[in-house]
Amino acid sequence: MDISKKYNFKESEEKWRKYWEDEKIFAFEENSEKQIFSVDTPPPYASADHLHHGHIMSYAQAEFIVRYKRMRGFNVFYPMGFDDNGLPTERFVEKKYNIDKSKISKKEFIELCLKETEISSQTYKKLWSSLGVSVDWSRTYSTISPLATKVSQGSLIDLYKKKALYQKEAPVLWCPSCQTALAQADLEDKEEESKINYINFKGEDGSNLTIATTRPELLPACVALYINPTDKRYKNLIGKMAKVPLFDYSVPIKSSEKVDVNFGTGIMMVCTWGDKEDLEKWQLDNLDTRPLILENGKLGELAGKYQGLDLRDAREKIIDDLKKDGFLGKQEDITHFLNVHERCSTPVEFVNSKQWFIKISTPELKEKWLEMGKKIKWYPEDKFKILEMWVNSLKWDWCISRQRYYGVPLPIWYCEECSEPIFADEKDLPVNPIKDKPPVDKCPKCGSNNIKPEEDVMDTWATSSCTQFLIRELVESKKDKERLYPPVVRPNAFEIIRTWDFYSIVRSFYQFNDIPFENLMISGWGLGQDGKKLSKRLKNYTPPEEVISEYGADSFRYWATGAGLGQNLRFSLDEIQKGKKTTTKLWNAFKFLSMQIEDFDLNKVKAFKDASLDYSDNWIIEELNSTIRLATTEFEKYEFAKARNYIDDFFWSKFTDRYLEFVKYRLYGDDIESKIAAQWTLYKVFLAILKLFAPIMPFVTEEIYQSGFRDIEGYKSIHISNWPDKLYLENNQKKDLAEFNIVLDLIDEIKRYKSENNLSIGAELENYQLEKIKPNIDVFGDFIKKVMRIKNLSS
RNA sequence: GGGCAUGUAGCUCAGGUGGUAGAGCGUUUCGUUGACAUCGAAGAGGUCAGAGGUUCAAGUCCUCUCAUGCCCACCA
């Protein structure tokens, strides 16, 4: 056999990548009787310029399990999607082309978005396949595609029929920068340094009523003052009026137990929707409505001379004027958290507008979400808490309409006369109301023929929360479509539990009264070498393709086994280096084997009786069996990290460090029977090792399998071969290994002796005196002498 | 303010159901010419964050404290 001296990962990885694709090794078999293992993998966001080892880690980790399952004989369904619609893509395109939205047509803009998403999905595909992700590339989808549009529009119509979708005009979370409505899940926290301003209102008797606020720009939207009824200082004020400074109009003074007596002055200003507290009081007490903030984040008419100013500018001007007119008391520094839009970090506002919502926030529904969540098996279990906390903190229904361009259109038209919504006919899907005709000529309610299209698009999560029933549309077979729901596993990082996973639970519940997937495998984040969160700004990562080209995909994947389920993992060149060492070690072991089993004869192997196995053969086989058992148990629990530890330990410390040394004298010797037994054991054990490593390091294991084992085993690829079984030894031929363990201890002792005496491990000893450790010399004497090169053992 | 993690050798981390601390990397010494210097052997290195408790016995269980990370809420 011609085995190259060094393992060339570049050549090898390229070769097998192509082979797998050409030979369709990872293709899902339709209409097969085999049990299905289906994976609903996260469709990554379109902008591929931010790819880092966090992505590598989480996709690799999921993939270890997929490859393992494939070797367990499952018919693996592993499609890939690209989440290209929606705000993230729009912002990416805006930034990349430096777009001024007022100077570009909607059509041109969407075309740019489509173009970019195409480029990005190619970048992804290239990276994923160079990493060896065993996706069936003949089954892909994008969330802007007609298929995804059809599925998500159909689902929405279904929800409307089930009265889970409704339209309402109400104050809604709004991003003044993106100029669209948002959902609670689109928010994140941002710490901000600000000031609490003490501002004097005038009471009916002309006295000063001082309030404290961080948002003085909302003064013209003030609709009431609130006082805690137990607050003795102000008790007599309740029911009276107060005059707003600068704007000179009166507002009522009301009472609420929710007012914190100790905050500020104990008098609270309530405006037309500065925050959710304002909203509650507005609803509860039927307060006046003074809408101030416009959709573009500027102040409206009510602001008087401040009209048209940005919120920030208005704040400054108003403070100046308050100061000038003597309405401003002290100012205190404060650090507080603002809700900002996670895509652009702009503080959100409440703006009154008409939007579509999916019901999610009633106490009964919250119960339902948790009940569904509990039916899903979580890996690791404790991450269920994240869902629980999120569900418990839900305050509003899910607003799914977005005033944007690049997204899946809402399949709705309206009657101009009576505002009745008219939903598309399911047989017409997908539809784009702006281009397509409505399903009816006349409004079914009032008969008007004045019908206009909805122009809004859906929240991106409104489409991606359907992937669990979208992916099955990628197969033809009706029977398989049914078998593919729900998917067996969804692998994703923990930060999208509250969005992707949660929304999917909602959608599947409404649609099928079922869970969206059976198992949820949560990965952590890949962190920078510095232990910090990866960020493009900090530049604390190396582009993954550079790591792959320098160290190889197998080594990179090896690093990704370093963190347990749900745990974060630092980037570490040392760990990647260790992966590389493992590939080299596997290669070298193979080189040794292929020399030693060159005269390996399959017929002899078939005729082989394990009676001629000696103690060391028995020992390594038993160690292997226990490694297989442990690794399999861990893989079944998705604990790839633990599985890898067992495999590593067996390969390095049992197989190469010990067993290979034990067999050399037999391989070089002339006892044919013993030599064949050693060859047989080497062959069987090493093949099992390859298979154990195959899910983690698919390239090097494939290379070795193809050059040394395929001809004998017959599978087209190690990755569709069978997962190793225990090597079965007839009981009566099994040797008592307790005795052999004493031999192992003795060998350690002799090694220590040689080391302490500055002798090489291979140095020949005339005599070795047995002291504490005394194995049975009659049985093991010969073995010990040959392995440790000792002429005489005396006791 | 509430919650969830984490805190074990210089570094990165393993350590079911409590019983004399482990690995890899690093470091020191020695060795390696029939697979492998991408190697092997041996050694040094730990009051297992701290305090208290339960127990014959605690890294492992309980309570509290401290530090770090994340999530949720929040002062109008």
PDB file of C-alpha atoms in Angstrom, chain A residues 436-691:
ATOM      1  CA  ASP A 436     -51.937  40.609  -7.421  1.00  0.00           C
ATOM      2  CA  LYS A 437     -55.686  40.890  -7.632  1.00  0.00           C
ATOM      3  CA  PRO A 438     -57.828  40.418  -4.547  1.00  0.00           C
ATOM      4  CA  PRO A 439     -59.843  37.179  -4.386  1.00  0.00           C
ATOM      5  CA  VAL A 440     -63.127  39.114  -4.618  1.00  0.00           C
ATOM      6  CA  ASP A 441     -64.362  42.058  -6.685  1.00  0.00           C
ATOM      7  CA  LYS A 442     -66.579  43.440  -3.977  1.00  0.00           C
ATOM      8  CA  CYS A 443     -66.282  43.800  -0.270  1.00  0.00           C
ATOM      9  CA  PRO A 444     -68.167  40.860   1.216  1.00  0.00           C
ATOM     10  CA  LYS A 445     -69.351  43.059   4.048  1.00  0.00           C
ATOM     11  CA  CYS A 446     -70.570  46.277   2.415  1.00  0.00           C
ATOM     12  CA  GLY A 447     -70.439  45.437  -1.248  1.00  0.00           C
ATOM     13  CA  SER A 448     -68.103  48.267  -2.188  1.00  0.00           C
ATOM     14  CA  ASN A 449     -65.768  47.558  -5.077  1.00  0.00           C
ATOM     15  CA  ASN A 450     -63.200  49.940  -3.752  1.00  0.00           C
ATOM     16  CA  ILE A 451     -60.529  47.536  -2.565  1.00  0.00           C
ATOM     17  CA  LYS A 452     -56.938  48.435  -1.709  1.00  0.00           C
ATOM     18  CA  PRO A 453     -53.930  46.252  -0.977  1.00  0.00           C
ATOM     19  CA  GLU A 454     -52.076  45.950   2.333  1.00  0.00           C
ATOM     20  CA  GLU A 455     -48.578  47.316   1.861  1.00  0.00           C
ATOM     21  CA  ASP A 456     -46.956  46.060   5.043  1.00  0.00           C
ATOM     22  CA  VAL A 457     -44.767  42.994   5.268  1.00  0.00           C
ATOM     23  CA  MET A 458     -44.389  40.447   8.018  1.00  0.00           C
ATOM     24  CA  ASP A 459     -41.952  40.391  10.881  1.00  0.00           C
ATOM     25  CA  THR A 460     -39.076  38.104   9.810  1.00  0.00           C
ATOM     26  CA  TRP A 461     -39.890  35.837  12.740  1.00  0.00           C
ATOM     27  CA  ALA A 462     -43.380  35.441  11.348  1.00  0.00           C
ATOM     28  CA  THR A 463     -41.875  33.502   8.462  1.00  0.00           C
ATOM     29  CA  SER A 464     -39.003  31.790  10.228  1.00  0.00           C
ATOM     30  CA  SER A 465     -41.320  30.537  12.959  1.00  0.00           C
ATOM     31  CA  CYS A 466     -42.803  28.295  10.265  1.00  0.00           C
ATOM     32  CA  THR A 467     -39.622  26.419   9.326  1.00  0.00           C
ATOM     33  CA  GLN A 468     -40.741  23.348  11.249  1.00  0.00           C
ATOM     34  CA  PHE A 469     -43.526  22.836   8.743  1.00  0.00           C
ATOM     35  CA  LEU A 470     -41.817  24.533   5.834  1.00  0.00           C
ATOM     36  CA  ILE A 471     -38.904  22.114   5.506  1.00  0.00           C
ATOM     37  CA  ARG A 472     -41.110  19.122   4.819  1.00  0.00           C
ATOM     38  CA  GLU A 473     -42.287  20.898   1.683  1.00  0.00           C
ATOM     39  CA  LEU A 474     -38.817  20.248   0.304  1.00  0.00           C
ATOM     40  CA  VAL A 475     -39.687  16.596  -0.293  1.00  0.00           C
ATOM     41  CA  GLU A 476     -42.062  15.201  -2.880  1.00  0.00           C
ATOM     42  CA  SER A 477     -43.415  12.158  -1.130  1.00  0.00           C
ATOM     43  CA  LYS A 478     -46.727  12.719   0.639  1.00  0.00           C
ATOM     44  CA  LYS A 479     -45.980  10.010   3.134  1.00  0.00           C
ATOM     45  CA  ASP A 480     -42.629  11.581   3.973  1.00  0.00           C
ATOM     46  CA  LYS A 481     -44.201  15.009   4.373  1.00  0.00           C
ATOM     47  CA  GLU A 482     -46.300  13.549   7.115  1.00  0.00           C
ATOM     48  CA  ARG A 483     -43.464  11.682   8.723  1.00  0.00           C
ATOM     49  CA  LEU A 484     -41.360  14.838   8.717  1.00  0.00           C
ATOM     50  CA  TYR A 485     -43.544  16.647  11.231  1.00  0.00           C
ATOM     51  CA  PRO A 486     -42.576  17.401  13.849  1.00  0.00           C
ATOM     52  CA  PRO A 487     -38.838  17.511  13.178  1.00  0.00           C
ATOM     53  CA  VAL A 488     -36.830  15.380  15.565  1.00  0.00           C
ATOM     54  CA  VAL A 489     -34.374  18.028  16.589  1.00  0.00           C
ATOM     55  CA  ARG A 490     -33.861  21.716  16.390  1.00  0.00           C
ATOM     56  CA  PRO A 491     -30.337  22.877  17.200  1.00  0.00           C
ATOM     57  CA  ASN A 492     -29.822  26.509  18.020  1.00  0.00           C
ATOM     58  CA  ALA A 493     -27.949  28.910  20.237  1.00  0.00           C
ATOM     59  CA  PHE A 494     -29.627  30.116  23.402  1.00  0.00           C
ATOM     60  CA  GLU A 495     -30.216  33.708  22.324  1.00  0.00           C
ATOM     61  CA  ILE A 496     -32.982  32.795  19.887  1.00  0.00           C
ATOM     62  CA  ILE A 497     -35.010  30.749  22.352  1.00  0.00           C
ATOM     63  CA  ARG A 498     -37.205  33.761  23.015  1.00  0.00           C
ATOM     64  CA  THR A 499     -37.731  34.420  19.333  1.00  0.00           C
ATOM     65  CA  TRP A 500     -37.357  31.513  16.944  1.00  0.00           C
ATOM     66  CA  ASP A 501     -38.192  28.743  19.371  1.00  0.00           C
ATOM     67  CA  PHE A 502     -40.884  30.612  21.232  1.00  0.00           C
ATOM     68  CA  TYR A 503     -42.644  31.856  18.113  1.00  0.00           C
ATOM     69  CA  SER A 504     -42.440  28.391  16.606  1.00  0.00           C
ATOM     70  CA  ILE A 505     -44.175  26.998  19.663  1.00  0.00           C
ATOM     71  CA  VAL A 506     -46.915  29.578  19.135  1.00  0.00           C
ATOM     72  CA  ARG A 507     -47.312  28.808  15.445  1.00  0.00           C
ATOM     73  CA  SER A 508     -47.366  25.045  15.811  1.00  0.00           C
ATOM     74  CA  PHE A 509     -49.827  25.245  18.637  1.00  0.00           C
ATOM     75  CA  TYR A 510     -52.282  27.327  16.643  1.00  0.00           C
ATOM     76  CA  GLN A 511     -51.775  25.374  13.486  1.00  0.00           C
ATOM     77  CA  PHE A 512     -51.629  21.772  14.712  1.00  0.00           C
ATOM     78  CA  ASN A 513     -52.158  21.899  18.451  1.00  0.00           C
ATOM     79  CA  ASP A 514     -48.770  20.231  18.643  1.00  0.00           C
ATOM     80  CA  ILE A 515     -45.158  20.909  19.554  1.00  0.00           C
ATOM     81  CA  PRO A 516     -42.922  22.324  16.814  1.00  0.00           C
ATOM     82  CA  PHE A 517     -40.067  19.845  17.358  1.00  0.00           C
ATOM     83  CA  GLU A 518     -39.327  16.950  19.667  1.00  0.00           C
ATOM     84  CA  ASN A 519     -35.882  17.878  20.922  1.00  0.00           C
ATOM     85  CA  LEU A 520     -34.145  21.174  21.356  1.00  0.00           C
ATOM     86  CA  MET A 521     -30.374  21.163  21.384  1.00  0.00           C
ATOM     87  CA  ILE A 522     -28.966  24.403  22.716  1.00  0.00           C
ATOM     88  CA  SER A 523     -25.482  25.607  22.003  1.00  0.00           C
ATOM     89  CA  GLY A 524     -23.618  28.385  23.707  1.00  0.00           C
ATOM     90  CA  TRP A 525     -21.619  31.115  22.118  1.00  0.00           C
ATOM     91  CA  GLY A 526     -18.156  31.025  20.691  1.00  0.00           C
ATOM     92  CA  LEU A 527     -16.193  33.651  22.549  1.00  0.00           C
ATOM     93  CA  GLY A 528     -13.053  35.477  21.527  1.00  0.00           C
ATOM     94  CA  GLN A 529      -9.640  34.374  22.675  1.00  0.00           C
ATOM     95  CA  ASP A 530     -10.020  37.091  25.297  1.00  0.00           C
ATOM     96  CA  GLY A 531     -13.142  35.401  26.640  1.00  0.00           C
ATOM     97  CA  LYS A 532     -15.294  38.262  25.411  1.00  0.00           C
ATOM     98  CA  LYS A 533     -18.325  38.207  23.201  1.00  0.00           C
ATOM     99  CA  LEU A 534     -17.358  38.201  19.543  1.00  0.00           C
ATOM    100  CA  SER A 535     -17.777  41.486  17.844  1.00  0.00           C
ATOM    101  CA  LYS A 536     -16.842  42.858  14.513  1.00  0.00           C
ATOM    102  CA  ARG A 537     -16.035  46.112  16.178  1.00  0.00           C
ATOM    103  CA  LEU A 538     -13.564  44.599  18.662  1.00  0.00           C
ATOM    104  CA  LYS A 539     -12.067  42.474  15.890  1.00  0.00           C
ATOM    105  CA  ASN A 540     -11.539  39.690  18.389  1.00  0.00           C
ATOM    106  CA  TYR A 541     -11.780  36.851  15.908  1.00  0.00           C
ATOM    107  CA  THR A 542     -10.082  35.399  12.867  1.00  0.00           C
ATOM    108  CA  PRO A 543     -12.312  34.744   9.857  1.00  0.00           C
ATOM    109  CA  PRO A 544     -13.235  31.050   9.942  1.00  0.00           C
ATOM    110  CA  GLU A 545     -12.111  30.376   6.398  1.00  0.00           C
ATOM    111  CA  GLU A 546      -8.591  31.403   7.385  1.00  0.00           C
ATOM    112  CA  VAL A 547      -8.609  28.992  10.300  1.00  0.00           C
ATOM    113  CA  ILE A 548      -9.825  26.200   8.046  1.00  0.00           C
ATOM    114  CA  SER A 549      -7.223  26.828   5.414  1.00  0.00           C
ATOM    115  CA  GLU A 550      -4.459  26.953   7.991  1.00  0.00           C
ATOM    116  CA  TYR A 551      -5.443  24.094  10.284  1.00  0.00           C
ATOM    117  CA  GLY A 552      -8.120  22.182   8.425  1.00  0.00           C
ATOM    118  CA  ALA A 553     -11.792  21.692   9.095  1.00  0.00           C
ATOM    119  CA  ASP A 554     -11.251  18.579  11.212  1.00  0.00           C
ATOM    120  CA  SER A 555      -9.070  20.521  13.633  1.00  0.00           C
ATOM    121  CA  PHE A 556     -11.533  23.369  13.802  1.00  0.00           C
ATOM    122  CA  ARG A 557     -14.361  20.955  14.465  1.00  0.00           C
ATOM    123  CA  TYR A 558     -12.286  19.322  17.149  1.00  0.00           C
ATOM    124  CA  TRP A 559     -12.111  22.669  18.938  1.00  0.00           C
ATOM    125  CA  ALA A 560     -15.918  22.894  18.795  1.00  0.00           C
ATOM    126  CA  THR A 561     -16.209  19.726  20.889  1.00  0.00           C
ATOM    127  CA  GLY A 562     -14.604  21.627  23.734  1.00  0.00           C
ATOM    128  CA  ALA A 563     -17.767  22.990  25.334  1.00  0.00           C
ATOM    129  CA  GLY A 564     -20.615  21.030  26.805  1.00  0.00           C
ATOM    130  CA  LEU A 565     -24.183  21.588  25.703  1.00  0.00           C
ATOM    131  CA  GLY A 566     -25.269  25.171  26.109  1.00  0.00           C
ATOM    132  CA  GLN A 567     -21.884  26.357  27.269  1.00  0.00           C
ATOM    133  CA  ASN A 568     -19.797  29.126  25.861  1.00  0.00           C
ATOM    134  CA  LEU A 569     -16.422  28.284  24.417  1.00  0.00           C
ATOM    135  CA  ARG A 570     -13.354  30.410  24.005  1.00  0.00           C
ATOM    136  CA  PHE A 571     -11.513  30.366  20.774  1.00  0.00           C
ATOM    137  CA  SER A 572      -8.220  28.615  21.338  1.00  0.00           C
ATOM    138  CA  LEU A 573      -5.442  27.896  18.889  1.00  0.00           C
ATOM    139  CA  ASP A 574      -4.088  25.342  21.352  1.00  0.00           C
ATOM    140  CA  GLU A 575      -7.272  23.311  21.104  1.00  0.00           C
ATOM    141  CA  ILE A 576      -7.278  23.556  17.324  1.00  0.00           C
ATOM    142  CA  GLN A 577      -3.657  22.482  17.405  1.00  0.00           C
ATOM    143  CA  LYS A 578      -4.655  19.512  19.490  1.00  0.00           C
ATOM    144  CA  GLY A 579      -7.229  18.614  16.878  1.00  0.00           C
ATOM    145  CA  LYS A 580      -4.542  18.756  14.279  1.00  0.00           C
ATOM    146  CA  LYS A 581      -2.343  16.508  16.357  1.00  0.00           C
ATOM    147  CA  THR A 582      -5.176  14.047  16.557  1.00  0.00           C
ATOM    148  CA  THR A 583      -5.512  13.901  12.784  1.00  0.00           C
ATOM    149  CA  THR A 584      -1.766  13.365  12.483  1.00  0.00           C
ATOM    150  CA  LYS A 585      -1.778  10.718  15.157  1.00  0.00           C
ATOM    151  CA  LEU A 586      -4.626   8.891  13.441  1.00  0.00           C
ATOM    152  CA  TRP A 587      -2.729   9.084  10.204  1.00  0.00           C
ATOM    153  CA  ASN A 588       0.483   7.780  11.722  1.00  0.00           C
ATOM    154  CA  ALA A 589      -1.281   4.966  13.492  1.00  0.00           C
ATOM    155  CA  PHE A 590      -2.829   4.045  10.175  1.00  0.00           C
ATOM    156  CA  LYS A 591       0.571   4.142   8.512  1.00  0.00           C
ATOM    157  CA  PHE A 592       1.891   1.738  11.107  1.00  0.00           C
ATOM    158  CA  LEU A 593      -1.104  -0.538  10.772  1.00  0.00           C
ATOM    159  CA  SER A 594      -1.006  -0.648   7.031  1.00  0.00           C
ATOM    160  CA  MET A 595       2.628  -1.743   7.228  1.00  0.00           C
ATOM    161  CA  GLN A 596       1.857  -4.373   9.805  1.00  0.00           C
ATOM    162  CA  ILE A 597      -1.193  -5.775   8.182  1.00  0.00           C
ATOM    163  CA  GLU A 598       0.147  -5.682   4.673  1.00  0.00           C
ATOM    164  CA  ASP A 599      -0.052  -9.418   4.558  1.00  0.00           C
ATOM    165  CA  PHE A 600      -3.447  -9.223   6.169  1.00  0.00           C
ATOM    166  CA  ASP A 601      -5.577 -11.828   4.533  1.00  0.00           C
ATOM    167  CA  LEU A 602      -9.322 -11.464   4.704  1.00  0.00           C
ATOM    168  CA  ASN A 603      -9.799 -15.218   4.483  1.00  0.00           C
ATOM    169  CA  LYS A 604      -7.560 -15.751   7.439  1.00  0.00           C
ATOM    170  CA  VAL A 605      -9.514 -13.125   9.324  1.00  0.00           C
ATOM    171  CA  LYS A 606     -12.749 -14.875   8.525  1.00  0.00           C
ATOM    172  CA  ALA A 607     -11.364 -18.177   9.709  1.00  0.00           C
ATOM    173  CA  PHE A 608      -9.939 -16.512  12.742  1.00  0.00           C
ATOM    174  CA  LYS A 609     -10.868 -17.934  16.108  1.00  0.00           C
ATOM    175  CA  ASP A 610     -10.580 -15.570  19.005  1.00  0.00           C
ATOM    176  CA  ALA A 611      -9.156 -18.421  21.070  1.00  0.00           C
ATOM    177  CA  SER A 612      -5.714 -17.281  20.079  1.00  0.00           C
ATOM    178  CA  LEU A 613      -6.171 -13.785  21.457  1.00  0.00           C
ATOM    179  CA  ASP A 614      -3.859 -13.083  24.306  1.00  0.00           C
ATOM    180  CA  TYR A 615      -4.379 -11.006  27.411  1.00  0.00           C
ATOM    181  CA  SER A 616      -3.404  -7.714  25.836  1.00  0.00           C
ATOM    182  CA  ASP A 617      -5.821  -8.305  22.945  1.00  0.00           C
ATOM    183  CA  ASN A 618      -8.563  -9.073  25.400  1.00  0.00           C
ATOM    184  CA  TRP A 619      -7.708  -6.029  27.397  1.00  0.00           C
ATOM    185  CA  ILE A 620      -7.818  -3.567  24.494  1.00  0.00           C
ATOM    186  CA  ILE A 621     -11.058  -5.109  23.240  1.00  0.00           C
ATOM    187  CA  GLU A 622     -12.691  -4.752  26.629  1.00  0.00           C
ATOM    188  CA  GLU A 623     -11.459  -1.166  26.858  1.00  0.00           C
ATOM    189  CA  LEU A 624     -12.838  -0.526  23.399  1.00  0.00           C
ATOM    190  CA  ASN A 625     -16.180  -2.021  24.286  1.00  0.00           C
ATOM    191  CA  SER A 626     -16.513   0.153  27.307  1.00  0.00           C
ATOM    192  CA  THR A 627     -15.464   3.207  25.281  1.00  0.00           C
ATOM    193  CA  ILE A 628     -18.103   2.421  22.669  1.00  0.00           C
ATOM    194  CA  ARG A 629     -20.712   2.062  25.356  1.00  0.00           C
ATOM    195  CA  LEU A 630     -19.781   5.328  27.058  1.00  0.00           C
ATOM    196  CA  ALA A 631     -19.436   7.342  23.862  1.00  0.00           C
ATOM    197  CA  THR A 632     -22.709   6.019  22.512  1.00  0.00           C
ATOM    198  CA  THR A 633     -24.548   6.899  25.699  1.00  0.00           C
ATOM    199  CA  GLU A 634     -23.170  10.441  25.528  1.00  0.00           C
ATOM    200  CA  PHE A 635     -23.966  10.894  21.853  1.00  0.00           C
ATOM    201  CA  GLU A 636     -27.510   9.755  22.537  1.00  0.00           C
ATOM    202  CA  LYS A 637     -27.756  12.591  25.044  1.00  0.00           C
ATOM    203  CA  TYR A 638     -26.202  15.003  22.523  1.00  0.00           C
ATOM    204  CA  GLU A 639     -23.198  15.275  24.851  1.00  0.00           C
ATOM    205  CA  PHE A 640     -20.583  15.285  22.114  1.00  0.00           C
ATOM    206  CA  ALA A 641     -18.000  16.863  24.421  1.00  0.00           C
ATOM    207  CA  LYS A 642     -18.093  13.987  26.866  1.00  0.00           C
ATOM    208  CA  ALA A 643     -18.170  11.429  24.084  1.00  0.00           C
ATOM    209  CA  ARG A 644     -15.044  12.969  22.623  1.00  0.00           C
ATOM    210  CA  ASN A 645     -13.254  12.759  25.967  1.00  0.00           C
ATOM    211  CA  TYR A 646     -13.857   9.025  26.175  1.00  0.00           C
ATOM    212  CA  ILE A 647     -12.792   8.471  22.584  1.00  0.00           C
ATOM    213  CA  ASP A 648      -9.682  10.608  22.970  1.00  0.00           C
ATOM    214  CA  ASP A 649      -8.638   8.870  26.116  1.00  0.00           C
ATOM    215  CA  PHE A 650      -9.044   5.438  24.585  1.00  0.00           C
ATOM    216  CA  PHE A 651      -7.222   6.305  21.409  1.00  0.00           C
ATOM    217  CA  TRP A 652      -4.275   8.128  22.963  1.00  0.00           C
ATOM    218  CA  SER A 653      -3.678   6.450  26.292  1.00  0.00           C
ATOM    219  CA  LYS A 654      -4.947   2.945  25.687  1.00  0.00           C
ATOM    220  CA  PHE A 655      -4.503   2.226  22.020  1.00  0.00           C
ATOM    221  CA  THR A 656      -1.432   4.154  20.878  1.00  0.00           C
ATOM    222  CA  ASP A 657       0.510   4.578  24.094  1.00  0.00           C
ATOM    223  CA  ARG A 658       0.060   1.025  25.290  1.00  0.00           C
ATOM    224  CA  TYR A 659      -1.487  -1.471  22.941  1.00  0.00           C
ATOM    225  CA  LEU A 660       0.626  -0.591  19.932  1.00  0.00           C
ATOM    226  CA  GLU A 661       3.721  -1.106  22.057  1.00  0.00           C
ATOM    227  CA  PHE A 662       2.379  -4.398  23.352  1.00  0.00           C
ATOM    228  CA  VAL A 663       1.894  -5.941  19.907  1.00  0.00           C
ATOM    229  CA  LYS A 664       5.132  -4.957  18.234  1.00  0.00           C
ATOM    230  CA  TYR A 665       7.106  -7.999  19.336  1.00  0.00           C
ATOM    231  CA  ARG A 666       4.324 -10.254  18.060  1.00  0.00           C
ATOM    232  CA  LEU A 667       4.106  -8.507  14.727  1.00  0.00           C
ATOM    233  CA  TYR A 668       7.858  -8.720  14.226  1.00  0.00           C
ATOM    234  CA  GLY A 669       8.060 -12.235  15.619  1.00  0.00           C
ATOM    235  CA  ASP A 670       7.476 -15.552  13.953  1.00  0.00           C
ATOM    236  CA  ASP A 671       4.570 -16.976  15.946  1.00  0.00           C
ATOM    237  CA  ILE A 672       2.082 -16.843  13.064  1.00  0.00           C
ATOM    238  CA  GLU A 673      -0.978 -17.621  15.131  1.00  0.00           C
ATOM    239  CA  SER A 674      -0.180 -14.817  17.583  1.00  0.00           C
ATOM    240  CA  LYS A 675       0.650 -12.458  14.749  1.00  0.00           C
ATOM    241  CA  ILE A 676      -2.718 -13.002  13.099  1.00  0.00           C
ATOM    242  CA  ALA A 677      -4.486 -12.484  16.405  1.00  0.00           C
ATOM    243  CA  ALA A 678      -2.661  -9.168  16.788  1.00  0.00           C
ATOM    244  CA  GLN A 679      -3.449  -8.172  13.225  1.00  0.00           C
ATOM    245  CA  TRP A 680      -7.087  -9.065  13.674  1.00  0.00           C
ATOM    246  CA  THR A 681      -7.304  -7.032  16.868  1.00  0.00           C
ATOM    247  CA  LEU A 682      -5.468  -4.064  15.401  1.00  0.00           C
ATOM    248  CA  TYR A 683      -7.725  -4.055  12.399  1.00  0.00           C
ATOM    249  CA  LYS A 684     -10.952  -4.330  14.360  1.00  0.00           C
ATOM    250  CA  VAL A 685     -10.038  -1.875  17.060  1.00  0.00           C
ATOM    251  CA  PHE A 686      -8.639   0.748  14.768  1.00  0.00           C
ATOM    252  CA  LEU A 687     -11.657   0.579  12.482  1.00  0.00           C
ATOM    253  CA  ALA A 688     -13.861   1.151  15.514  1.00  0.00           C
ATOM    254  CA  ILE A 689     -11.709   4.108  16.543  1.00  0.00           C
ATOM    255  CA  LEU A 690     -12.110   5.640  13.107  1.00  0.00           C
ATOM    256  CA  LYS A 691     -15.840   5.294  13.338  1.00  0.00           C
TER     257      LYS A 691
END
